[in-house]
Coordinates of C-alpha atoms in Angstrom, one line a residue:
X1 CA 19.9 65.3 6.0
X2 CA 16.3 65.2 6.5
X3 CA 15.4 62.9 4.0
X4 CA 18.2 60.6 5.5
X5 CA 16.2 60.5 8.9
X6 CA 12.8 60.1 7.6
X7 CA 14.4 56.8 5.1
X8 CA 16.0 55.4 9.0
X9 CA 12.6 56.3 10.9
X10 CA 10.7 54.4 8.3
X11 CA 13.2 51.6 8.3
X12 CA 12.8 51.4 12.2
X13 CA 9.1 51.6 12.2
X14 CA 9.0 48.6 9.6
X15 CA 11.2 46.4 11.7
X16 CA 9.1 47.2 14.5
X17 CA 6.1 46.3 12.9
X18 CA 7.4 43.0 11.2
X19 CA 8.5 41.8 14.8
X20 CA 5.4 43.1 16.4
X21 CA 3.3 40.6 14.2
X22 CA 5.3 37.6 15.4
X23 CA 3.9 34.9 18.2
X24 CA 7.6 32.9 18.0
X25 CA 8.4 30.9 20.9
X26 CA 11.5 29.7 23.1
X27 CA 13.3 26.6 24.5
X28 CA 13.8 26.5 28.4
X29 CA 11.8 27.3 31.3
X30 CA 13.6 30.9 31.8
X31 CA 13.2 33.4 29.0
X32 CA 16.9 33.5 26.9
X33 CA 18.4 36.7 26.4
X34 CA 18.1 37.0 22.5
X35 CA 13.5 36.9 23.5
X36 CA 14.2 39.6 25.6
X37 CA 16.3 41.9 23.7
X38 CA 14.0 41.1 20.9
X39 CA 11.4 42.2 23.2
X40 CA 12.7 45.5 23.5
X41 CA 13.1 45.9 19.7
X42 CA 9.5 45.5 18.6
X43 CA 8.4 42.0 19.7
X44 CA 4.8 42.2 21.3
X45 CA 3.7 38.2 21.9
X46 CA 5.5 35.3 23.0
X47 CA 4.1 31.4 23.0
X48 CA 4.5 29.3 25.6
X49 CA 4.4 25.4 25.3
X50 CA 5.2 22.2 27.5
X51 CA 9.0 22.4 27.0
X52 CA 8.3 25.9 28.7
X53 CA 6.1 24.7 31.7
X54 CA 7.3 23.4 34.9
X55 CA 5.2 24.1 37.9
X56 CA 3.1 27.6 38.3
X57 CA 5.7 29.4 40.3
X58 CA 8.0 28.9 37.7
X59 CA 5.7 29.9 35.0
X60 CA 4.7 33.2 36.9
X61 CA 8.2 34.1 37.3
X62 CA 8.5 33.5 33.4
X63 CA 5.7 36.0 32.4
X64 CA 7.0 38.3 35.3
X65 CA 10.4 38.0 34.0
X66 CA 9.1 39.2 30.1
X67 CA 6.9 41.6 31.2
X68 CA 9.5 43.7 33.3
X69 CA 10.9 43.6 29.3
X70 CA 7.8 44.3 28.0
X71 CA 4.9 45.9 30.2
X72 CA 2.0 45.2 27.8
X73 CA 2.9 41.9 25.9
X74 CA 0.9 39.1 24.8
X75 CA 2.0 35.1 26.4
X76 CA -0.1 33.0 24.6
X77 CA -0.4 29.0 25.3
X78 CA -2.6 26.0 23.5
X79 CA -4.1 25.1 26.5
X80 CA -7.6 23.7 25.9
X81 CA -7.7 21.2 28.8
X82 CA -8.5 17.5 27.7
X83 CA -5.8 15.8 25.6
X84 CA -4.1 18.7 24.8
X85 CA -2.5 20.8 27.8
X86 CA 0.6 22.6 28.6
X87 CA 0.0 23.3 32.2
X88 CA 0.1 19.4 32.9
X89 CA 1.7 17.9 30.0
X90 CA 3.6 15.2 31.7
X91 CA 0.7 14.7 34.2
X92 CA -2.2 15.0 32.4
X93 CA -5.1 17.7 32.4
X94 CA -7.5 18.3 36.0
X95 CA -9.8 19.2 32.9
X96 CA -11.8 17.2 30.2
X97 CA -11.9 18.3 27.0
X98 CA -14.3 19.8 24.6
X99 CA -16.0 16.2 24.1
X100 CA -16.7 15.6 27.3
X101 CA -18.1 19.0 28.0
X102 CA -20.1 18.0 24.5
X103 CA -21.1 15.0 26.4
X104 CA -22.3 16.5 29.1
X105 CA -23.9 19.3 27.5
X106 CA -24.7 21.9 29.9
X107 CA -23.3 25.3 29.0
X108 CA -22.6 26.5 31.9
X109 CA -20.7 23.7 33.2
X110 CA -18.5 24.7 29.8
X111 CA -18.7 27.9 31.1
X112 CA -17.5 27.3 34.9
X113 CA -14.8 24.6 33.3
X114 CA -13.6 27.6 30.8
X115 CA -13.2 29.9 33.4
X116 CA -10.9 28.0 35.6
X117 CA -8.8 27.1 33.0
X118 CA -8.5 31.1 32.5
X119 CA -7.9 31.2 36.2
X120 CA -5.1 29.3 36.5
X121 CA -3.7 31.1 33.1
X122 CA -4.0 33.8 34.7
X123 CA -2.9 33.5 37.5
X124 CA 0.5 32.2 35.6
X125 CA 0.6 35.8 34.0
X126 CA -0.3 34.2 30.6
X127 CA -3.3 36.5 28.7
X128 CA -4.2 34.5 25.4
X129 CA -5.3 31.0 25.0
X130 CA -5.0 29.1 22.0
X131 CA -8.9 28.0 22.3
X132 CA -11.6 26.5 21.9
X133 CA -11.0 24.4 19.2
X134 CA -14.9 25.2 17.5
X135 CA -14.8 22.3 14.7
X136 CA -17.3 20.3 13.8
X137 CA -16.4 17.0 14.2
X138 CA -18.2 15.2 11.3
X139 CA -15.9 13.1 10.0
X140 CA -15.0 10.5 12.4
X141 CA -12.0 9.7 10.6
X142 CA -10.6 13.1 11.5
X143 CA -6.7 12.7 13.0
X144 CA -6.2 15.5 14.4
X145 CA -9.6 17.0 15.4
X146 CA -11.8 13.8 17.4
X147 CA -12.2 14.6 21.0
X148 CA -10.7 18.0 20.5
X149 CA -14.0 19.0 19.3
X150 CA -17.7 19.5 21.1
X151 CA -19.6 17.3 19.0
X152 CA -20.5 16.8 15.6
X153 CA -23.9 18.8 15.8
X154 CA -23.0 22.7 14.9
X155 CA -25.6 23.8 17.2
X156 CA -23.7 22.3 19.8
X157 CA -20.5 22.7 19.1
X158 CA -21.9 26.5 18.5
X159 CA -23.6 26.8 22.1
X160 CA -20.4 25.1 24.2
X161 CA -17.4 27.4 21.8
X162 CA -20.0 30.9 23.2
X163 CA -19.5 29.0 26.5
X164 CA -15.9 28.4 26.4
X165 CA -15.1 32.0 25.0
X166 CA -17.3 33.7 27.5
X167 CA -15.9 31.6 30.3
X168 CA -12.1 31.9 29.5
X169 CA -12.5 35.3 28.9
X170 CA -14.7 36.2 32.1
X171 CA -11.0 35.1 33.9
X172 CA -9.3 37.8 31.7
X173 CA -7.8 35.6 29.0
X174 CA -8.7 36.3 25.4
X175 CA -10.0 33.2 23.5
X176 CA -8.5 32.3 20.2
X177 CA -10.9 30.3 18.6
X178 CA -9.7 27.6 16.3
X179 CA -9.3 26.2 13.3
X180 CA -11.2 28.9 10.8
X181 CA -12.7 27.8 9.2
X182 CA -13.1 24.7 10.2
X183 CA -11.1 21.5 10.6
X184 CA -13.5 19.0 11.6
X185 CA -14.3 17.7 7.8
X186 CA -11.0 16.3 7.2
X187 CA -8.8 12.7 7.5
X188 CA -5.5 14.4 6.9
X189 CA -4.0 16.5 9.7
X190 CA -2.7 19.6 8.5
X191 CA 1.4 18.7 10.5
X192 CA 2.0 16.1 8.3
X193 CA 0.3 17.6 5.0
X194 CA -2.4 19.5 3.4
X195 CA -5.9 19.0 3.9
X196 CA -8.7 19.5 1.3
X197 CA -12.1 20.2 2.6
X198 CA -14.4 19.5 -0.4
X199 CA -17.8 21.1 0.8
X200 CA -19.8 23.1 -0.9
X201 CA -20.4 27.0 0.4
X202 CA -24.1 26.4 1.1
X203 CA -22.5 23.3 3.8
X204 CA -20.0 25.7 5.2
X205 CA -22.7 28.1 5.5
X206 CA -24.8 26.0 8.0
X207 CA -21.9 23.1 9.1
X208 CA -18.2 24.7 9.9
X209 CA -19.3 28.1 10.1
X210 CA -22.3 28.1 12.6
X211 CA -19.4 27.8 16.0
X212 CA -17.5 30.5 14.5
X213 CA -20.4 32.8 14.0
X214 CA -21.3 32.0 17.7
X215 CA -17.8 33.0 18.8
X216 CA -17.7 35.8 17.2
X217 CA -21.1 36.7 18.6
X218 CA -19.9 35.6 21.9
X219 CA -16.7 38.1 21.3
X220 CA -13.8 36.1 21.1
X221 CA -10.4 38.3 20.9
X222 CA -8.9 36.1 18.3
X223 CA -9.5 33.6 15.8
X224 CA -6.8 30.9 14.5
X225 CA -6.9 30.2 10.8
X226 CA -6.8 26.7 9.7
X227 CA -4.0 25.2 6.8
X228 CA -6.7 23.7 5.3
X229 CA -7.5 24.0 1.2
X230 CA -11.7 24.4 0.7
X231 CA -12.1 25.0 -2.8
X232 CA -15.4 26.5 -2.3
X233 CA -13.7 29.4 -1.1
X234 CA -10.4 29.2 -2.9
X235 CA -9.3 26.8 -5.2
X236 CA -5.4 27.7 -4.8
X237 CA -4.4 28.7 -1.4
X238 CA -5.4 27.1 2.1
X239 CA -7.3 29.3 4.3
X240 CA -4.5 31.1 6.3
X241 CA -3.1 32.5 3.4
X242 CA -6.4 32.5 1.6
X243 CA -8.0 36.6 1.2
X244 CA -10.9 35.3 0.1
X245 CA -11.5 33.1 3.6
X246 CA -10.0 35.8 6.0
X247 CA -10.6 39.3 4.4
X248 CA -13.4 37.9 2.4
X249 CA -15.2 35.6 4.8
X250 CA -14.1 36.1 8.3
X251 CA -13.5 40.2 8.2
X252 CA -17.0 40.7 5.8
X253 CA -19.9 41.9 7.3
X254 CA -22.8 39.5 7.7
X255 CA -24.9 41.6 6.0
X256 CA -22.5 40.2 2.7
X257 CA -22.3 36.6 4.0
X258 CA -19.1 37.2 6.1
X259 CA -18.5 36.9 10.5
X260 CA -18.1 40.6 10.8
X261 CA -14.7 39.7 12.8
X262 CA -13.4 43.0 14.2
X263 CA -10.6 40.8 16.3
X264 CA -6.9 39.7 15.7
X265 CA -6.4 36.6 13.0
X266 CA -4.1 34.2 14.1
X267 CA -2.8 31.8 11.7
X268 CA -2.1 28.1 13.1
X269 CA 2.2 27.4 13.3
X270 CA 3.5 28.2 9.9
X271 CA 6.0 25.2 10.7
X272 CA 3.2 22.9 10.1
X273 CA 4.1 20.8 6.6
X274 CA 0.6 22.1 4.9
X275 CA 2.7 25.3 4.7
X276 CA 6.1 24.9 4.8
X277 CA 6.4 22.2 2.8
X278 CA 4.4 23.9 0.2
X279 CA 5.2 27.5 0.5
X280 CA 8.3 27.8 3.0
X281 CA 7.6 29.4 6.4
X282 CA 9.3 32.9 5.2
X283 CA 6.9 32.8 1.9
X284 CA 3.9 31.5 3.6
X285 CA 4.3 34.2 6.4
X286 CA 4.4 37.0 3.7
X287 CA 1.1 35.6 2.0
X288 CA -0.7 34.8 5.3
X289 CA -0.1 38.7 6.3
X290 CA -0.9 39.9 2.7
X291 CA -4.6 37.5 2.8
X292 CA -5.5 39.1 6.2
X293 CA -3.7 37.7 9.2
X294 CA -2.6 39.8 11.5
X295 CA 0.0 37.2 14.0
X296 CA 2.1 34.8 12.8
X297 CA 2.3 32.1 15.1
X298 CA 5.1 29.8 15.2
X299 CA 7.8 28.0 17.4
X300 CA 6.3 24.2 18.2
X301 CA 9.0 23.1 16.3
X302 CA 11.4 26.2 15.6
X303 CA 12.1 27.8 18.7
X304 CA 15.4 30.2 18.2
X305 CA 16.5 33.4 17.5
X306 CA 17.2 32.4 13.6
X307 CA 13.1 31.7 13.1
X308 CA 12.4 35.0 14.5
X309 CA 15.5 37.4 12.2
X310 CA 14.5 34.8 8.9
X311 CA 10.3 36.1 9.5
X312 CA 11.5 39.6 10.3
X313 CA 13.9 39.8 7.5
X314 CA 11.5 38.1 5.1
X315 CA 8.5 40.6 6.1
X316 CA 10.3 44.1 5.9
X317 CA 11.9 42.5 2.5
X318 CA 8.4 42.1 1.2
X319 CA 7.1 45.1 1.7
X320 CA 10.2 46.8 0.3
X321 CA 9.9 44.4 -3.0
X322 CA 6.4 45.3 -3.0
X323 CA 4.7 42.0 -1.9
X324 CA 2.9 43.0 0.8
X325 CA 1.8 46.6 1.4
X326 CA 2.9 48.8 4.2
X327 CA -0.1 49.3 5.2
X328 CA -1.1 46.2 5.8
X329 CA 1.7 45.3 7.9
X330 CA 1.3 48.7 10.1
X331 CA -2.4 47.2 10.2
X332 CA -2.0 44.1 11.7
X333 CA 1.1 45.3 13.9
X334 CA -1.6 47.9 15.3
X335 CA -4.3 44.8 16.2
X336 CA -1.4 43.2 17.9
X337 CA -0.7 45.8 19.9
X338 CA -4.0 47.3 20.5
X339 CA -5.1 43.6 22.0
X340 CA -1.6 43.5 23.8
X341 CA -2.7 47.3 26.0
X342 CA -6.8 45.6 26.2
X343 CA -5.1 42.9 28.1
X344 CA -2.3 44.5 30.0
X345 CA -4.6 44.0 33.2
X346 CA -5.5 40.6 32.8
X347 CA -2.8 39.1 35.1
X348 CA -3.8 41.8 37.8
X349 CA -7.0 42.8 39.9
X350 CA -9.2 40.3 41.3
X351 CA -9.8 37.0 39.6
X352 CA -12.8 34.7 39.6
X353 CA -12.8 32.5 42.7
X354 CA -11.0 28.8 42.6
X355 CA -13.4 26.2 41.5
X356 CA -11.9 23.1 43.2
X357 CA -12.7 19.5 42.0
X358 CA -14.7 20.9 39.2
X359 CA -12.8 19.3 35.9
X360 CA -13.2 16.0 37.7
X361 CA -17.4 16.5 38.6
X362 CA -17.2 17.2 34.5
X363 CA -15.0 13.9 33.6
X364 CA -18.0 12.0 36.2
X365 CA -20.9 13.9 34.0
X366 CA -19.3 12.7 30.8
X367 CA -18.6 8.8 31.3
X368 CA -21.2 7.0 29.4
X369 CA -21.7 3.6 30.9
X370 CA -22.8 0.3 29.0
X371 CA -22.6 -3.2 30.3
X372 CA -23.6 -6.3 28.7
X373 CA -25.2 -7.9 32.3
X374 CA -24.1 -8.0 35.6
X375 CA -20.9 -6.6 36.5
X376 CA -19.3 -7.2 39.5
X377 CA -16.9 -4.2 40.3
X378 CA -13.0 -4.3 40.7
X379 CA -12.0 -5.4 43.8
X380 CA -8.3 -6.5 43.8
X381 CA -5.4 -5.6 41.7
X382 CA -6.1 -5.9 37.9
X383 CA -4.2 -6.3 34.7
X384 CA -4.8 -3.2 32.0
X385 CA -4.2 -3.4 28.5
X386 CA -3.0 -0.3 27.1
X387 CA -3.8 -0.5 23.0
X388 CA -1.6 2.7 22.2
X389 CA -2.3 4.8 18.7
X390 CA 0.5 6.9 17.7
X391 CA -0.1 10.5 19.2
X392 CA -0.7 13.5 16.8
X393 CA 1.2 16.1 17.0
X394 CA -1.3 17.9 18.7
X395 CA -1.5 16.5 21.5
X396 CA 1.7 15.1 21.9
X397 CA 3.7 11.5 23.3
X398 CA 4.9 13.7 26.4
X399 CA 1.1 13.6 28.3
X400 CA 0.3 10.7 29.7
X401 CA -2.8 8.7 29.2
X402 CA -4.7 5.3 29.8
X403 CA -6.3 4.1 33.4
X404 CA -3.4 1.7 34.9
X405 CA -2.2 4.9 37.1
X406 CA -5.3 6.1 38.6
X407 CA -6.4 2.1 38.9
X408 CA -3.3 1.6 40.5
X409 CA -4.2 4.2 43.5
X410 CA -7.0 2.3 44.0
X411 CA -6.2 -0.9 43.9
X412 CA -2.5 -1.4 44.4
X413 CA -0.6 -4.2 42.7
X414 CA -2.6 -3.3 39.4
X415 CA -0.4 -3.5 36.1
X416 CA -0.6 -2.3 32.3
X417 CA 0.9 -3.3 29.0
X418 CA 1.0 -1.2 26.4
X419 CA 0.5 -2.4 23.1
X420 CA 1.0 -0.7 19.4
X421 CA 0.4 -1.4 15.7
X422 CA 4.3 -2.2 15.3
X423 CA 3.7 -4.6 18.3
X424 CA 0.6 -6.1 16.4
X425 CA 2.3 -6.3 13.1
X426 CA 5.7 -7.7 14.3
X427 CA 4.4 -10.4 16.7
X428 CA 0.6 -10.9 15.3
X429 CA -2.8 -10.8 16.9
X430 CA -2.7 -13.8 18.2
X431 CA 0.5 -13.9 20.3
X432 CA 0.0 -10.5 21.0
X433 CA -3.0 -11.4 22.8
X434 CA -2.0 -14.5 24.0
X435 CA 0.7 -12.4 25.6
X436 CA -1.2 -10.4 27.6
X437 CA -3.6 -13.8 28.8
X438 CA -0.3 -14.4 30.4
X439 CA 0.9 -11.7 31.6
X440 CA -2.8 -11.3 34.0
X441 CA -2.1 -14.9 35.1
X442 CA -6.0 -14.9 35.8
X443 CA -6.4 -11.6 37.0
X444 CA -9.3 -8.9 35.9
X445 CA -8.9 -7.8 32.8
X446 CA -9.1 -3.9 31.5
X447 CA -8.7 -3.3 27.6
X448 CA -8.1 0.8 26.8
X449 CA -8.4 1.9 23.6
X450 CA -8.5 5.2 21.8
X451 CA -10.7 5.9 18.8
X452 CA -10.6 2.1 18.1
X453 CA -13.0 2.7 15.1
X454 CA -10.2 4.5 13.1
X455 CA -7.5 1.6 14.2
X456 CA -8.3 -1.7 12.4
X457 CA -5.3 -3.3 14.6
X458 CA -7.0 -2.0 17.3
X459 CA -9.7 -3.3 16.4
X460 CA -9.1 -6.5 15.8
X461 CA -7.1 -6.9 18.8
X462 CA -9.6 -5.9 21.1
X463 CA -11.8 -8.7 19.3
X464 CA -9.3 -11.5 19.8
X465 CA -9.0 -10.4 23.3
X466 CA -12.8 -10.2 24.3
X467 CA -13.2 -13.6 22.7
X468 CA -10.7 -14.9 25.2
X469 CA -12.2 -13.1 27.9
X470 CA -15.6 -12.1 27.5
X471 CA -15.3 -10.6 31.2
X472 CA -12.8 -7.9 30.3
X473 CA -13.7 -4.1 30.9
X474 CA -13.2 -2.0 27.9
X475 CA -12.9 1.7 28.3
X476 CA -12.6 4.3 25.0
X477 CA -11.1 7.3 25.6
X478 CA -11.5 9.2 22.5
X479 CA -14.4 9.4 20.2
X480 CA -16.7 6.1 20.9
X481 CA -17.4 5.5 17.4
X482 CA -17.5 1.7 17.4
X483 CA -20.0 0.0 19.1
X484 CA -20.0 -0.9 23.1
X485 CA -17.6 -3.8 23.8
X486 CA -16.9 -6.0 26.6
X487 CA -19.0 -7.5 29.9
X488 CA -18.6 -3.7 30.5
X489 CA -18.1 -0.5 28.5
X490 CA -17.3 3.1 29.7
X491 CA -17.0 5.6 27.4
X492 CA -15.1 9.0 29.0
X493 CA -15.0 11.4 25.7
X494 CA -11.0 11.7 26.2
X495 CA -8.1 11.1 27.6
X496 CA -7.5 13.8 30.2
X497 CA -6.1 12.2 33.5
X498 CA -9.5 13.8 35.2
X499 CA -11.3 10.9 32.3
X500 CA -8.7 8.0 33.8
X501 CA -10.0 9.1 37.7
X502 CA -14.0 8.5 36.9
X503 CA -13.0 5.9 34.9
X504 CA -11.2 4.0 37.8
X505 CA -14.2 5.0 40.1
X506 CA -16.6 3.8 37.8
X507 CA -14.8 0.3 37.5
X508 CA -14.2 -0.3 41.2
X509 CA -17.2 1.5 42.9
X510 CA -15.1 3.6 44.9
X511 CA -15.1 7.6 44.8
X512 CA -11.5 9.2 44.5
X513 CA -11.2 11.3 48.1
X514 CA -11.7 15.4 47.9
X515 CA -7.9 15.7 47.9
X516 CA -7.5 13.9 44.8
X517 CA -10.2 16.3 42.9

């Protein structure tokens, strides 16, 4: 009988460990009863996105909720504040992104802005943050990346991702810095497909690298792989599943060229087509754990209880074929856990004090103002023209963004459009434009665009327009690429609903009151 035990022990311990190494995540804003039974089985993280997310009470009683399951448990979010939130998805972010804080730079404004976004976390019971997003940004084209990024200097992407990490983690929320090892060198995003990053090691060395080895430095908890494929460090598999980039790069010490990262490897969702559509999700799940990861992140777009028995199933069947060794497994199971007990007290204990208004004094220090001569200020209601790009998946079509709202507070009566490439292409530039002439009926005009140097619709539209009205504001809320445009040109570095507020102060010369900080 005893080897009978010892065969169901082991069989118990390996289903234990296959669900420890899972960060799945859930439909509904109450936690389902399959997550919490699961919870009881083995699981140790759970990830939280907008679908998940209606107001902080709600949220608290979420994490309390999984935590009575599951005393020490990881609830990780992708919340980097900017364009990309889950705490205000449908109302945008009190918090600009990593541009603007580029912008700006002034580290310990990254800092301060980092540490209330940990607050609130926090304070929401949720321990692990899907951030800072450390890429360099250096090819404007970039889909996916743009204003998600610092810059495209390393140095200061570098300086701002130490900032961030020591900031969200000085709130007691462990960074997971993203996307190793590096995404900023690419014009494919990595949802729709694979992308291939074709630099040299020498450029890695002193471009991608340089914010990672900063985070690291700065001791970040985690790190997110990236699906991207960089031949330079392996010509077959992207970096996730990739030993050469995670065990041989990330885990090395420096004194052999590697990070020295001691932390937990996170790969980036395995629903994302650069793996599944390559690999599967079961398959790529097995190899990402085999090259090095040590949590499995997935659920932005399967978010059931099959997702999480396939991975499990798929995991303890590898090892048993002999894919992916025990040991391993039991490896990266332990670094889930052993971060899960390190942040056990992160939700309790006394937090860092509120910083009121202080994602909107960042948004002010970011706009970049430019105007072509005299410009006399909004003063009654105006007509904005909303040039819309399709939203990556990133980010989102749930968040809101543009200036017509917060222009709207200020000067009431004020309307938008919203225009599109299938617009565009459908009715033509012209009557497109033309459209919009009429729909003002004389009033001031507002253009918004976003990254209009990667949109030649955009672009062009914006050209017609101006010609038309050569008094029309123009304000870019993503990367301002292109040159200034328009009698006057304001430049916010993103699209956060904090961005919209200084850019409707900016254009009517009036300050938004302390209750609207």
């Amino acid at each position: 009988m005893t080897p009978l035990v010892r065969s169901v022990r082991s069989a118990d311990t390996l289903t234990r460990d296959a669900l420890a190494v899972l960060q799945p995540g859930f439909t509904g804003t109450t936690a389902p009863d399959w997550l919490l039974r699961r919870l009881g089985e083995g699981l140790v993280s759970v990830g939280l996105f907008g679908r998940n997310v209606a107001d902080p009470a709600q949220l608290a009683a979420l994490t309390g909720r999984l935590r009575a399951e599951r005393e020490e448990l990881i609830v990780a979010i992708d919340e980097e504040g900017g364009d990309v939130t889950r705490l205000e998805v449908r109302g945008g972010s009190s918090f600009p992104g990593n541009h603007a804080l580029g912008a700006v730079d002034d580290t310990a404004l990254t800092r301060a802005v980092a540490r209330e976004i940990g607050r609130r976390l926090a304070d929401c019971g949720i321990n692990l943050n899907w951030a800072p997003s450390a890429d360099v940004n250096s090819n404007p084209g970039n889909p996916v990346i743009g204003v998600r990024s610092f810059g495209a200097d390393p140095q200061l992407v570098a300086r701002h991702t130490a900032a961030y990490v020591e900031g969200l983690q000085s709130a007691g929320v462990a960074a997971c810095t993203k996307h190793f090892p590096g995404h900023g060198d690419t014009a494919v995003d990595s949802h729709h497909d694979l992308p291939r990053i074709a630099a040299d090691l020498p450029t890695l060395q002193e471009r991608e690298l340089v914010p990672f080895r900063a985070a690291v430095a700065a001791g970040t908890r985690a790190v997110m792989s990236a699906h991207i494929l960089l031949p330079a460090l392996d010509g077959e598999h992207p970096a996730t599943l990739s030993p050469a980039a995670l065990h041989g790069l990330l885990r090395a010490p420096a004194t052999e060229g590697g990070l020295g990262f001691d932390g937990l490897i996170v790969t980036d969702g395995m629903e994302m087509q650069a793996i599944s559509a390559t690999y599967g999700i079961e398959r790529g799940s097995v190899l990402a754990l085999a090259a090095g990861s040590d949590a499995i992140c997935v659920g932005g777009g399967l978010a059931d209880e099959d997702i999480v028995l396939r991975l499990r199933d798929a995991l303890v069947r590898a090892v048993r074929d002999g894919e992916l060794p025990e040991q391993r497994l039991a490896d990266a199971a332990a670094r889930v856990r052993a971060l899960a007990g390190r942040l056990r007290s992160a939700d309790v204990g006394e937090g860092p004090a509120p910083a009121p208004g202080i994602g909107l004094t960042a948004a002010r220090r970011a706009l970049r103002l430019t105007a072509a001569g005299p410009y006399e200020p909004l003063a009654g209601p105006a007509y904005v023209a909303a040039f819309t790009p399709l939203a990556n998946i990133a980010v989102g079509d749930e968040t809101p963004w543009g200036v017509a709202a917060e222009l709207a507070r200020l000067l009431p009566g004020t309307e938008t459009a919203t225009c599109t490439a299938e617009a565009a292409a459908a009715a033509g530039t012209a009557a497109l434009v033309d459209g919009l002439l009429t729909a003002a009926a004389g009033r001031r005009l507002v253009a918004v665009v976003r990254d209009v140097h990667r949109h030649p619709w955009m672009a062009e539209a914006l050209r017609t327009l101006l010609a038309a009205r050569p008094d029309t504001a123009v304000v870019e809320m993503g990367v301002p690429q292109a040159p200034p445009q328009g009698a006057l040109h304001l430049a916010t570095h993103g699209a956060a609903r904090v961005c919209a507020q200084a850019a409707a102060e900016a254009l009517t010369d009036r300050r938004l009151s302390p209750g609207d900080c």
